[in-house]
Structure formats: structure tokens, C-alpha cells
Amino acid sequence: MMTAPAKDEGTYNVVVIGAGTAGLVTAAGTAGLGGRVALIERNKMGGDCLNFGCVPSKALISSARLIDKMRRAEEWGLRKIEPQFDFNEIFGRMRARRAQIAPNDSQER
């Protein structure tokens, strides 16, 4: 886990606990309005949505839907095929998608 100490002592206008979606939006909005923000996160930036929930689940669901469409190819006048899939590759795609989005949730943002 990366940590960034406060740049200097002083007063903050807002202290945000949790760098999930709501925390990141609050911190960015406050900073954008000129406020001084302390953002506290005990785990990974991006919270549950990026790391465990929304992003990973949607990537896996997307692969599952494609497999289902391939199995139902006859509905579109195509030959039915049984897709060959590799869970390691599917999970690799999910991790790559998560890594692509992660910089938007980084502390440097």
C-alpha cells in the first residue's frame, strides 16, 4: 500500500475517510473549489467498486455474456460452437481492466 504523508502541518477544510467513489468525488470537488483536503484510506484507493465490486464483476460478466452468445450462435444463423475459455485469461483481462481504471483513483490525481 502506498502512503503519502501530509505535505505540511496545518488546518484542513475537509477530512475525507475512505477513498471509494464517494470519498474521491468529495476530495476532488473540495480541492477543485480551493479547499485543503486530507484523504484517509486504510486499504486500496478506489474502494470496493474498483477493487472487488463493480469493475471486476462487470469484466467477468462481460466474458460470460460473450460465451453465452457464442453458444447461441445458431440464433443468428451461425454455426453453434462450444467456446474454449481459460479462467486465467479471463481473470487476466479483468485485472488489466482494473489496472487501466486505477490511475483515475490514484493519490496523485
C-alpha positions as a LaTeX table, in Angstrom:
\begin{tabular}{lrrr}
\hline
Residue & $x$ (\AA) & $y$ (\AA) & $z$ (\AA) \\
\hline
Met1 & 0.00 & 0.00 & 0.00 \\
Met2 & 1.33 & 3.43 & $-0.93$ \\
Thr3 & 1.10 & 6.13 & 1.67 \\
Ala4 & 1.64 & 9.82 & 1.27 \\
Pro5 & 2.27 & 11.89 & 4.37 \\
Ala6 & 0.75 & 15.33 & 4.64 \\
Lys7 & 2.92 & 17.87 & 2.86 \\
Asp8 & 2.92 & 20.24 & 5.80 \\
Glu9 & 1.23 & 20.83 & 9.11 \\
Gly10 & $-1.86$ & 22.91 & 9.17 \\
Thr11 & $-5.59$ & 23.01 & 9.02 \\
Tyr12 & $-7.75$ & 21.15 & 6.56 \\
Asn13 & $-11.12$ & 22.32 & 5.35 \\
Val14 & $-12.32$ & 18.75 & 4.89 \\
Val15 & $-11.11$ & 15.35 & 6.07 \\
Val16 & $-12.45$ & 12.51 & 3.93 \\
Ile17 & $-12.37$ & 9.00 & 5.34 \\
Gly18 & $-12.40$ & 6.38 & 2.60 \\
Ala19 & $-11.11$ & 6.62 & $-0.96$ \\
Gly20 & $-14.02$ & 4.87 & $-2.59$ \\
Thr21 & $-16.19$ & 6.55 & $-5.20$ \\
Ala22 & $-17.89$ & 8.98 & $-2.80$ \\
Gly23 & $-14.67$ & 9.83 & $-0.98$ \\
Leu24 & $-12.74$ & 10.51 & $-4.17$ \\
Val25 & $-15.50$ & 12.69 & $-5.59$ \\
Thr26 & $-15.75$ & 14.63 & $-2.33$ \\
Ala27 & $-11.99$ & 15.13 & $-2.09$ \\
Ala28 & $-11.62$ & 16.16 & $-5.74$ \\
Gly29 & $-14.59$ & 18.51 & $-5.56$ \\
Thr30 & $-13.33$ & 20.19 & $-2.41$ \\
Ala31 & $-9.81$ & 20.57 & $-3.81$ \\
Gly32 & $-11.26$ & 21.88 & $-7.08$ \\
Leu33 & $-13.01$ & 24.62 & $-5.12$ \\
Gly34 & $-9.74$ & 25.55 & $-3.44$ \\
Gly35 & $-10.23$ & 23.66 & $-0.19$ \\
Arg36 & $-7.46$ & 21.82 & 1.60 \\
Val37 & $-8.29$ & 18.11 & 1.87 \\
Ala38 & $-6.92$ & 15.20 & 3.87 \\
Leu39 & $-7.93$ & 11.87 & 2.31 \\
Ile40 & $-7.57$ & 8.83 & 4.56 \\
Glu41 & $-7.76$ & 5.28 & 3.15 \\
Arg42 & $-6.79$ & 2.12 & 5.04 \\
Asn43 & $-6.67$ & $-0.16$ & 2.02 \\
Lys44 & $-6.56$ & 0.42 & $-1.73$ \\
Met45 & $-7.57$ & 3.62 & $-3.48$ \\
Gly46 & $-10.80$ & 3.18 & $-5.40$ \\
Gly47 & $-12.60$ & 1.27 & $-2.67$ \\
Asp48 & $-14.82$ & $-1.73$ & $-3.21$ \\
Cys49 & $-16.10$ & $-0.66$ & $-6.63$ \\
Leu50 & $-12.70$ & $-0.66$ & $-8.33$ \\
Asn51 & $-11.05$ & $-3.47$ & $-6.42$ \\
Phe52 & $-13.74$ & $-6.02$ & $-5.58$ \\
Gly53 & $-17.18$ & $-4.99$ & $-6.84$ \\
Cys54 & $-18.32$ & $-3.04$ & $-9.87$ \\
Val55 & $-15.28$ & $-3.16$ & $-12.13$ \\
Pro56 & $-14.19$ & $-6.78$ & $-11.59$ \\
Ser57 & $-17.75$ & $-8.13$ & $-11.67$ \\
Lys58 & $-18.64$ & $-6.27$ & $-14.88$ \\
Ala59 & $-15.50$ & $-7.54$ & $-16.61$ \\
Leu60 & $-16.32$ & $-11.14$ & $-15.63$ \\
Ile61 & $-19.99$ & $-10.72$ & $-16.60$ \\
Ser62 & $-18.91$ & $-9.38$ & $-20.00$ \\
Ser63 & $-16.86$ & $-12.52$ & $-20.66$ \\
Ala64 & $-19.73$ & $-14.75$ & $-19.52$ \\
Arg65 & $-22.19$ & $-12.97$ & $-21.83$ \\
Leu66 & $-19.85$ & $-13.42$ & $-24.79$ \\
Ile67 & $-19.53$ & $-17.14$ & $-24.02$ \\
Asp68 & $-23.33$ & $-17.38$ & $-23.87$ \\
Lys69 & $-23.71$ & $-15.60$ & $-27.23$ \\
Met70 & $-21.19$ & $-17.94$ & $-28.81$ \\
Arg71 & $-23.18$ & $-20.91$ & $-27.54$ \\
Arg72 & $-26.36$ & $-19.44$ & $-29.05$ \\
Ala73 & $-24.78$ & $-18.57$ & $-32.41$ \\
Glu74 & $-27.48$ & $-20.51$ & $-34.29$ \\
Glu75 & $-29.98$ & $-17.81$ & $-33.35$ \\
Trp76 & $-28.07$ & $-15.51$ & $-35.73$ \\
Gly77 & $-27.66$ & $-18.06$ & $-38.50$ \\
Leu78 & $-24.15$ & $-19.06$ & $-37.46$ \\
Arg79 & $-22.80$ & $-22.47$ & $-36.62$ \\
Lys80 & $-23.10$ & $-23.34$ & $-32.98$ \\
Ile81 & $-19.73$ & $-23.64$ & $-31.28$ \\
Glu82 & $-18.64$ & $-24.55$ & $-27.80$ \\
Pro83 & $-16.27$ & $-21.77$ & $-26.76$ \\
Gln84 & $-12.93$ & $-22.70$ & $-25.30$ \\
Phe85 & $-12.08$ & $-20.44$ & $-22.41$ \\
Asp86 & $-9.29$ & $-20.13$ & $-19.92$ \\
Phe87 & $-10.13$ & $-18.79$ & $-16.46$ \\
Asn88 & $-6.60$ & $-17.43$ & $-16.06$ \\
Glu89 & $-7.01$ & $-15.37$ & $-19.25$ \\
Ile90 & $-10.47$ & $-14.18$ & $-18.24$ \\
Phe91 & $-9.18$ & $-13.10$ & $-14.83$ \\
Gly92 & $-6.12$ & $-11.55$ & $-16.50$ \\
Arg93 & $-8.45$ & $-9.44$ & $-18.66$ \\
Met94 & $-10.37$ & $-8.39$ & $-15.56$ \\
Arg95 & $-7.15$ & $-7.39$ & $-13.78$ \\
Ala96 & $-5.95$ & $-5.46$ & $-16.85$ \\
Arg97 & $-9.24$ & $-3.55$ & $-17.00$ \\
Arg98 & $-8.98$ & $-2.73$ & $-13.30$ \\
Ala99 & $-5.37$ & $-1.55$ & $-13.77$ \\
Gln100 & $-6.47$ & 0.65 & $-16.68$ \\
Ile101 & $-9.03$ & 2.41 & $-14.48$ \\
Ala102 & $-6.92$ & 2.56 & $-11.29$ \\
Pro103 & $-4.89$ & 5.70 & $-12.21$ \\
Asn104 & $-8.12$ & 7.69 & $-12.07$ \\
Asp105 & $-8.35$ & 6.71 & $-8.39$ \\
Ser106 & $-4.69$ & 7.25 & $-7.51$ \\
Gln107 & $-3.42$ & 9.53 & $-4.77$ \\
Glu108 & $-1.54$ & 11.57 & $-7.37$ \\
Arg109 & $-4.79$ & 12.55 & $-9.02$ \\
\hline
\end{tabular}
